[in-house]
């Protein structure tokens, strides 16, 4: 069974950084892309970017290029997202999600973590 | 960026009823490889989104056949028949043909 376990809630002060983690079990992250998505309070889903853990290649949505940094550690099957220069507008739930390939079929954003709430407040 | 427009925003339904959700994109979602990367997700209250339909019309593992997807180019539809209580929540379409990937704003399926 594929599971994504995200790190716990974070409280960050404006101007500081936080680093979130997403540990995958039941699937080798070398074989997939890891996406990060946010959801501001009461709002919809927004794609931040994705990483190819096999080679570290990343693609970001333009608005997150200076906000988010995606990395991955294939030895621990874990992906990370660092959010820098926190502002109140960064308060949101952050989800990780993986694509999944099985029996010659590719599934997009097939499995999701439970989400990490990041609250930015002084 | 590709704008995904979902309608309606809110969709009241009676249990056992049938509903349709529309998702329109600001440009064609046909990829250069010939495939159309339009997917549907359901986010139940307090939960993470879950994949329902991938590549327009294919149901993910465990998704009942009450859910069906259709469409092409820029115009897509999710239909739910015989609505059950576990179908309530917010439905999102997602395009992964173009970067950045973009979601629709969501359609909230709720009881009348």
PDB file of C-alpha atoms in Angstrom:
ATOM      1  CA  UNK A   1       0.000   0.000   0.000  1.00  0.00           C
ATOM      2  CA  UNK A   2       1.338   3.405  -0.977  1.00  0.00           C
ATOM      3  CA  UNK A   3       1.337   5.963   1.844  1.00  0.00           C
ATOM      4  CA  UNK A   4       2.662   9.491   2.170  1.00  0.00           C
ATOM      5  CA  UNK A   5       3.353  10.712   5.696  1.00  0.00           C
ATOM      6  CA  UNK A   6       3.896  14.442   6.097  1.00  0.00           C
ATOM      7  CA  UNK A   7       5.559  16.238   8.970  1.00  0.00           C
ATOM      8  CA  UNK A   8       3.587  18.017  11.667  1.00  0.00           C
ATOM      9  CA  UNK A   9       2.119  21.477  11.824  1.00  0.00           C
ATOM     10  CA  UNK A  10       4.497  24.437  11.767  1.00  0.00           C
ATOM     11  CA  UNK A  11       4.256  27.878  13.300  1.00  0.00           C
ATOM     12  CA  UNK A  12       6.645  30.283  11.644  1.00  0.00           C
ATOM     13  CA  UNK A  13       7.404  33.938  12.231  1.00  0.00           C
ATOM     14  CA  UNK A  14       7.342  36.366   9.320  1.00  0.00           C
ATOM     15  CA  UNK A  15      10.666  36.462   7.499  1.00  0.00           C
ATOM     16  CA  UNK A  16      11.769  33.011   8.648  1.00  0.00           C
ATOM     17  CA  UNK A  17      11.816  29.655   6.848  1.00  0.00           C
ATOM     18  CA  UNK A  18      10.238  26.252   7.435  1.00  0.00           C
ATOM     19  CA  UNK A  19      11.082  22.879   5.944  1.00  0.00           C
ATOM     20  CA  UNK A  20       8.343  20.310   5.426  1.00  0.00           C
ATOM     21  CA  UNK A  21       8.866  16.620   4.795  1.00  0.00           C
ATOM     22  CA  UNK A  22       6.932  13.896   3.011  1.00  0.00           C
ATOM     23  CA  UNK A  23       8.005  10.297   3.574  1.00  0.00           C
ATOM     24  CA  UNK A  24       6.747   7.708   1.114  1.00  0.00           C
ATOM     25  CA  UNK A  25       6.219   4.053   1.896  1.00  0.00           C
ATOM     26  CA  UNK A  26       5.178   1.319  -0.501  1.00  0.00           C
ATOM     27  CA  UNK A  27       6.677   2.967  -3.593  1.00  0.00           C
ATOM     28  CA  UNK A  28      10.159   4.022  -4.643  1.00  0.00           C
ATOM     29  CA  UNK A  29      10.221   7.777  -5.208  1.00  0.00           C
ATOM     30  CA  UNK A  30      12.972   7.314  -7.815  1.00  0.00           C
ATOM     31  CA  UNK A  31      10.208   6.011 -10.074  1.00  0.00           C
ATOM     32  CA  UNK A  32       7.929   9.034  -9.862  1.00  0.00           C
ATOM     33  CA  UNK A  33       7.468  12.775  -9.592  1.00  0.00           C
ATOM     34  CA  UNK A  34       6.683  14.401  -6.259  1.00  0.00           C
ATOM     35  CA  UNK A  35       4.323  17.368  -6.426  1.00  0.00           C
ATOM     36  CA  UNK A  36       3.578  19.977  -3.802  1.00  0.00           C
ATOM     37  CA  UNK A  37       0.211  21.714  -3.640  1.00  0.00           C
ATOM     38  CA  UNK A  38      -1.141  24.321  -1.258  1.00  0.00           C
ATOM     39  CA  UNK A  39      -4.588  25.187  -0.019  1.00  0.00           C
ATOM     40  CA  UNK A  40      -5.144  28.517   1.695  1.00  0.00           C
ATOM     41  CA  UNK A  41      -7.871  28.624   4.341  1.00  0.00           C
ATOM     42  CA  UNK A  42     -11.234  28.008   2.716  1.00  0.00           C
ATOM     43  CA  UNK A  43      -9.747  28.125  -0.776  1.00  0.00           C
ATOM     44  CA  UNK A  44      -8.912  25.764  -3.609  1.00  0.00           C
ATOM     45  CA  UNK A  45      -5.805  23.851  -4.625  1.00  0.00           C
ATOM     46  CA  UNK A  46      -2.711  25.497  -6.094  1.00  0.00           C
ATOM     47  CA  UNK A  47       0.223  23.692  -7.670  1.00  0.00           C
ATOM     48  CA  UNK A  48       3.590  24.810  -6.331  1.00  0.00           C
ATOM     49  CA  UNK A  49       5.933  22.587  -8.299  1.00  0.00           C
ATOM     50  CA  UNK A  50       7.353  19.126  -8.701  1.00  0.00           C
ATOM     51  CA  UNK A  51      10.666  17.313  -8.299  1.00  0.00           C
ATOM     52  CA  UNK A  52      12.068  14.278 -10.051  1.00  0.00           C
ATOM     53  CA  UNK A  53      13.764  12.567  -7.096  1.00  0.00           C
ATOM     54  CA  UNK A  54      15.910  10.416  -9.384  1.00  0.00           C
ATOM     55  CA  UNK A  55      17.931  13.411 -10.592  1.00  0.00           C
ATOM     56  CA  UNK A  56      16.757  16.378  -8.513  1.00  0.00           C
ATOM     57  CA  UNK A  57      15.263  18.211 -11.481  1.00  0.00           C
ATOM     58  CA  UNK A  58      12.557  20.661 -10.456  1.00  0.00           C
ATOM     59  CA  UNK A  59       9.807  22.705 -12.081  1.00  0.00           C
ATOM     60  CA  UNK A  60       8.083  25.505 -10.191  1.00  0.00           C
ATOM     61  CA  UNK A  61       5.040  27.635 -10.782  1.00  0.00           C
ATOM     62  CA  UNK A  62       6.352  31.142 -11.445  1.00  0.00           C
ATOM     63  CA  UNK A  63       4.937  32.653  -8.255  1.00  0.00           C
ATOM     64  CA  UNK A  64       6.724  30.060  -6.092  1.00  0.00           C
ATOM     65  CA  UNK A  65      10.174  30.211  -7.716  1.00  0.00           C
ATOM     66  CA  UNK A  66      11.601  32.406  -4.965  1.00  0.00           C
ATOM     67  CA  UNK A  67       9.364  30.990  -2.224  1.00  0.00           C
ATOM     68  CA  UNK A  68       9.713  27.209  -2.378  1.00  0.00           C
ATOM     69  CA  UNK A  69      12.729  24.918  -2.711  1.00  0.00           C
ATOM     70  CA  UNK A  70      12.074  21.255  -3.444  1.00  0.00           C
ATOM     71  CA  UNK A  71      14.554  18.533  -2.606  1.00  0.00           C
ATOM     72  CA  UNK A  72      14.489  14.767  -2.159  1.00  0.00           C
ATOM     73  CA  UNK A  73      16.493  12.079  -0.413  1.00  0.00           C
ATOM     74  CA  UNK A  74      16.111   8.802  -2.242  1.00  0.00           C
ATOM     75  CA  UNK A  75      17.964   6.890   0.492  1.00  0.00           C
ATOM     76  CA  UNK A  76      15.138   7.634   2.924  1.00  0.00           C
ATOM     77  CA  UNK A  77      12.392   7.852   0.277  1.00  0.00           C
ATOM     78  CA  UNK A  78      11.550  11.325   1.539  1.00  0.00           C
ATOM     79  CA  UNK A  79      10.870  14.631  -0.206  1.00  0.00           C
ATOM     80  CA  UNK A  80      11.198  18.074   1.301  1.00  0.00           C
ATOM     81  CA  UNK A  81       9.899  21.554   0.643  1.00  0.00           C
ATOM     82  CA  UNK A  82      11.475  24.619   2.210  1.00  0.00           C
ATOM     83  CA  UNK A  83       9.415  27.792   2.314  1.00  0.00           C
ATOM     84  CA  UNK A  84      11.430  30.951   2.782  1.00  0.00           C
ATOM     85  CA  UNK A  85      10.730  34.557   3.753  1.00  0.00           C
ATOM     86  CA  UNK A  86       7.425  33.590   5.292  1.00  0.00           C
ATOM     87  CA  UNK A  87       4.545  36.050   5.103  1.00  0.00           C
ATOM     88  CA  UNK A  88       1.024  35.828   6.480  1.00  0.00           C
ATOM     89  CA  UNK A  89      -0.135  34.970   2.942  1.00  0.00           C
ATOM     90  CA  UNK A  90       1.835  31.709   3.174  1.00  0.00           C
ATOM     91  CA  UNK A  91      -0.525  30.419   5.867  1.00  0.00           C
ATOM     92  CA  UNK A  92      -1.998  27.306   4.262  1.00  0.00           C
ATOM     93  CA  UNK A  93      -2.128  23.533   4.244  1.00  0.00           C
ATOM     94  CA  UNK A  94       0.642  22.085   2.090  1.00  0.00           C
ATOM     95  CA  UNK A  95       0.131  18.698   0.462  1.00  0.00           C
ATOM     96  CA  UNK A  96       2.623  16.404  -1.204  1.00  0.00           C
ATOM     97  CA  UNK A  97       1.367  14.052  -3.917  1.00  0.00           C
ATOM     98  CA  UNK A  98       3.010  11.490  -6.163  1.00  0.00           C
ATOM     99  CA  UNK A  99       2.325  10.224  -9.625  1.00  0.00           C
ATOM    100  CA  UNK A 100       2.100   6.451  -9.803  1.00  0.00           C
ATOM    101  CA  UNK A 101       3.032   3.983 -12.514  1.00  0.00           C
ATOM    102  CA  UNK A 102       1.699   0.447 -12.473  1.00  0.00           C
ATOM    103  CA  UNK A 103       0.901  -2.198 -15.092  1.00  0.00           C
ATOM    104  CA  UNK A 104       1.824   0.174 -17.934  1.00  0.00           C
ATOM    105  CA  UNK A 105      -0.589   2.829 -16.700  1.00  0.00           C
ATOM    106  CA  UNK A 106       0.452   6.231 -15.377  1.00  0.00           C
ATOM    107  CA  UNK A 107      -1.683   7.986 -12.787  1.00  0.00           C
ATOM    108  CA  UNK A 108      -1.274  11.677 -12.026  1.00  0.00           C
ATOM    109  CA  UNK A 109      -1.334  12.921  -8.397  1.00  0.00           C
ATOM    110  CA  UNK A 110      -2.509   9.433  -7.471  1.00  0.00           C
ATOM    111  CA  UNK A 111      -1.521   9.435  -3.801  1.00  0.00           C
ATOM    112  CA  UNK A 112      -1.524  12.338  -1.375  1.00  0.00           C
ATOM    113  CA  UNK A 113      -0.118  13.081   2.041  1.00  0.00           C
ATOM    114  CA  UNK A 114      -2.399  14.172   4.836  1.00  0.00           C
ATOM    115  CA  UNK A 115      -1.209  17.760   4.572  1.00  0.00           C
ATOM    116  CA  UNK A 116       0.879  20.017   6.818  1.00  0.00           C
ATOM    117  CA  UNK A 117      -0.622  23.199   8.211  1.00  0.00           C
ATOM    118  CA  UNK A 118       1.781  26.112   8.138  1.00  0.00           C
ATOM    119  CA  UNK A 119       0.721  29.130  10.142  1.00  0.00           C
ATOM    120  CA  UNK A 120       2.684  32.347   9.793  1.00  0.00           C
ATOM    121  CA  UNK A 121       2.306  34.646  12.739  1.00  0.00           C
ATOM    122  CA  UNK A 122       4.453  36.839  14.925  1.00  0.00           C
TER     123      UNK A 122
ATOM    124  CA  UNK B   1      -0.987  29.857 -17.342  1.00  0.00           C
ATOM    125  CA  UNK B   2      -3.947  27.698 -18.385  1.00  0.00           C
ATOM    126  CA  UNK B   3      -7.097  28.886 -16.660  1.00  0.00           C
ATOM    127  CA  UNK B   4      -9.464  26.113 -15.595  1.00  0.00           C
ATOM    128  CA  UNK B   5     -13.058  27.276 -15.171  1.00  0.00           C
ATOM    129  CA  UNK B   6     -15.344  24.972 -13.215  1.00  0.00           C
ATOM    130  CA  UNK B   7     -19.091  25.341 -13.029  1.00  0.00           C
ATOM    131  CA  UNK B   8     -21.165  25.410 -11.008  1.00  0.00           C
ATOM    132  CA  UNK B   9     -19.446  26.589  -7.841  1.00  0.00           C
ATOM    133  CA  UNK B  10     -22.082  24.872  -5.695  1.00  0.00           C
ATOM    134  CA  UNK B  11     -24.237  21.922  -6.668  1.00  0.00           C
ATOM    135  CA  UNK B  12     -27.130  20.858  -4.440  1.00  0.00           C
ATOM    136  CA  UNK B  13     -28.184  17.258  -4.984  1.00  0.00           C
ATOM    137  CA  UNK B  14     -30.599  14.715  -3.579  1.00  0.00           C
ATOM    138  CA  UNK B  15     -29.286  11.305  -2.663  1.00  0.00           C
ATOM    139  CA  UNK B  16     -29.802   8.965  -5.583  1.00  0.00           C
ATOM    140  CA  UNK B  17     -29.784  11.830  -8.037  1.00  0.00           C
ATOM    141  CA  UNK B  18     -27.492  12.594 -10.972  1.00  0.00           C
ATOM    142  CA  UNK B  19     -25.254  15.636 -11.459  1.00  0.00           C
ATOM    143  CA  UNK B  20     -22.744  17.014 -13.948  1.00  0.00           C
ATOM    144  CA  UNK B  21     -19.766  19.277 -13.335  1.00  0.00           C
ATOM    145  CA  UNK B  22     -18.179  21.247 -16.144  1.00  0.00           C
ATOM    146  CA  UNK B  23     -14.509  22.130 -16.507  1.00  0.00           C
ATOM    147  CA  UNK B  24     -13.336  24.382 -19.341  1.00  0.00           C
ATOM    148  CA  UNK B  25      -9.735  25.268 -20.092  1.00  0.00           C
ATOM    149  CA  UNK B  26      -8.431  28.492 -21.626  1.00  0.00           C
ATOM    150  CA  UNK B  27      -6.424  26.511 -24.164  1.00  0.00           C
ATOM    151  CA  UNK B  28      -6.440  23.025 -25.585  1.00  0.00           C
ATOM    152  CA  UNK B  29      -5.316  20.266 -23.244  1.00  0.00           C
ATOM    153  CA  UNK B  30      -4.195  17.990 -26.070  1.00  0.00           C
ATOM    154  CA  UNK B  31      -0.518  17.306 -25.506  1.00  0.00           C
ATOM    155  CA  UNK B  32       2.003  17.033 -28.335  1.00  0.00           C
ATOM    156  CA  UNK B  33       2.016  13.272 -27.651  1.00  0.00           C
ATOM    157  CA  UNK B  34      -1.682  13.141 -28.553  1.00  0.00           C
ATOM    158  CA  UNK B  35      -2.956  12.510 -25.034  1.00  0.00           C
ATOM    159  CA  UNK B  36      -5.201  14.819 -22.989  1.00  0.00           C
ATOM    160  CA  UNK B  37      -4.074  15.227 -19.401  1.00  0.00           C
ATOM    161  CA  UNK B  38      -7.255  16.254 -17.614  1.00  0.00           C
ATOM    162  CA  UNK B  39      -8.030  14.626 -14.284  1.00  0.00           C
ATOM    163  CA  UNK B  40     -10.704  14.831 -11.584  1.00  0.00           C
ATOM    164  CA  UNK B  41     -10.312  14.749  -7.797  1.00  0.00           C
ATOM    165  CA  UNK B  42     -12.663  14.726  -4.827  1.00  0.00           C
ATOM    166  CA  UNK B  43     -11.745  16.381  -1.551  1.00  0.00           C
ATOM    167  CA  UNK B  44     -13.997  15.254   1.250  1.00  0.00           C
ATOM    168  CA  UNK B  45     -14.302  17.506   4.300  1.00  0.00           C
ATOM    169  CA  UNK B  46     -11.125  17.477   6.362  1.00  0.00           C
ATOM    170  CA  UNK B  47      -9.337  15.097   3.983  1.00  0.00           C
ATOM    171  CA  UNK B  48      -6.738  15.203   1.244  1.00  0.00           C
ATOM    172  CA  UNK B  49      -7.873  15.147  -2.381  1.00  0.00           C
ATOM    173  CA  UNK B  50      -8.310  11.726  -3.947  1.00  0.00           C
ATOM    174  CA  UNK B  51      -7.951  10.790  -7.607  1.00  0.00           C
ATOM    175  CA  UNK B  52     -11.205   9.776  -9.289  1.00  0.00           C
ATOM    176  CA  UNK B  53     -10.660  10.059 -13.051  1.00  0.00           C
ATOM    177  CA  UNK B  54      -7.402  10.300 -15.001  1.00  0.00           C
ATOM    178  CA  UNK B  55      -6.885  11.337 -18.606  1.00  0.00           C
ATOM    179  CA  UNK B  56     -10.451  12.510 -19.132  1.00  0.00           C
ATOM    180  CA  UNK B  57     -12.401   9.284 -18.790  1.00  0.00           C
ATOM    181  CA  UNK B  58     -10.471   6.566 -16.939  1.00  0.00           C
ATOM    182  CA  UNK B  59     -11.563   5.615 -13.430  1.00  0.00           C
ATOM    183  CA  UNK B  60      -8.838   5.140 -10.833  1.00  0.00           C
ATOM    184  CA  UNK B  61      -8.660   1.917  -8.837  1.00  0.00           C
ATOM    185  CA  UNK B  62     -11.656   1.461  -6.555  1.00  0.00           C
ATOM    186  CA  UNK B  63     -13.698   4.312  -8.028  1.00  0.00           C
ATOM    187  CA  UNK B  64     -17.281   3.149  -8.652  1.00  0.00           C
ATOM    188  CA  UNK B  65     -18.734   3.226 -12.140  1.00  0.00           C
ATOM    189  CA  UNK B  66     -21.230   5.852 -10.948  1.00  0.00           C
ATOM    190  CA  UNK B  67     -18.449   8.295 -11.833  1.00  0.00           C
ATOM    191  CA  UNK B  68     -17.763   9.000 -15.487  1.00  0.00           C
ATOM    192  CA  UNK B  69     -15.673  11.564 -17.295  1.00  0.00           C
ATOM    193  CA  UNK B  70     -15.893  12.835 -20.834  1.00  0.00           C
ATOM    194  CA  UNK B  71     -14.813  15.661 -23.070  1.00  0.00           C
ATOM    195  CA  UNK B  72     -12.066  16.794 -25.380  1.00  0.00           C
ATOM    196  CA  UNK B  73      -9.955  19.797 -26.268  1.00  0.00           C
ATOM    197  CA  UNK B  74     -11.077  22.490 -23.854  1.00  0.00           C
ATOM    198  CA  UNK B  75     -14.417  21.197 -22.608  1.00  0.00           C
ATOM    199  CA  UNK B  76     -14.780  18.426 -20.041  1.00  0.00           C
ATOM    200  CA  UNK B  77     -17.517  16.961 -17.843  1.00  0.00           C
ATOM    201  CA  UNK B  78     -17.680  14.794 -14.754  1.00  0.00           C
ATOM    202  CA  UNK B  79     -20.975  12.978 -14.234  1.00  0.00           C
ATOM    203  CA  UNK B  80     -22.042  11.329 -11.003  1.00  0.00           C
ATOM    204  CA  UNK B  81     -25.088   9.107 -11.014  1.00  0.00           C
ATOM    205  CA  UNK B  82     -26.991   7.655  -8.057  1.00  0.00           C
ATOM    206  CA  UNK B  83     -25.275  10.082  -5.663  1.00  0.00           C
ATOM    207  CA  UNK B  84     -24.388   8.560  -2.287  1.00  0.00           C
ATOM    208  CA  UNK B  85     -23.489  10.329   0.981  1.00  0.00           C
ATOM    209  CA  UNK B  86     -19.775   9.523   0.532  1.00  0.00           C
ATOM    210  CA  UNK B  87     -19.760  11.494  -2.747  1.00  0.00           C
ATOM    211  CA  UNK B  88     -20.244  14.821  -0.962  1.00  0.00           C
ATOM    212  CA  UNK B  89     -17.338  17.239  -0.947  1.00  0.00           C
ATOM    213  CA  UNK B  90     -15.463  19.485  -3.362  1.00  0.00           C
ATOM    214  CA  UNK B  91     -14.572  18.291  -6.848  1.00  0.00           C
ATOM    215  CA  UNK B  92     -11.557  19.681  -8.685  1.00  0.00           C
ATOM    216  CA  UNK B  93     -10.351  19.276 -12.236  1.00  0.00           C
ATOM    217  CA  UNK B  94      -6.613  19.411 -12.899  1.00  0.00           C
ATOM    218  CA  UNK B  95      -4.710  19.826 -16.139  1.00  0.00           C
ATOM    219  CA  UNK B  96      -1.180  18.422 -16.343  1.00  0.00           C
ATOM    220  CA  UNK B  97      -0.690  18.988 -20.090  1.00  0.00           C
ATOM    221  CA  UNK B  98       0.955  22.364 -19.576  1.00  0.00           C
ATOM    222  CA  UNK B  99       3.233  23.880 -16.961  1.00  0.00           C
ATOM    223  CA  UNK B 100       2.327  25.120 -14.477  1.00  0.00           C
ATOM    224  CA  UNK B 101      -0.224  22.442 -13.758  1.00  0.00           C
ATOM    225  CA  UNK B 102      -3.473  24.175 -12.807  1.00  0.00           C
ATOM    226  CA  UNK B 103      -6.600  23.241 -10.883  1.00  0.00           C
ATOM    227  CA  UNK B 104     -10.137  24.435 -11.309  1.00  0.00           C
ATOM    228  CA  UNK B 105     -11.548  26.444  -8.414  1.00  0.00           C
ATOM    229  CA  UNK B 106     -13.719  23.560  -7.271  1.00  0.00           C
ATOM    230  CA  UNK B 107     -17.368  22.535  -7.229  1.00  0.00           C
ATOM    231  CA  UNK B 108     -18.981  21.809  -3.892  1.00  0.00           C
ATOM    232  CA  UNK B 109     -21.430  18.932  -4.026  1.00  0.00           C
ATOM    233  CA  UNK B 110     -23.859  19.203  -1.134  1.00  0.00           C
ATOM    234  CA  UNK B 111     -27.248  17.913  -0.108  1.00  0.00           C
ATOM    235  CA  UNK B 112     -30.366  19.837  -1.008  1.00  0.00           C
TER     236      UNK B 112
END
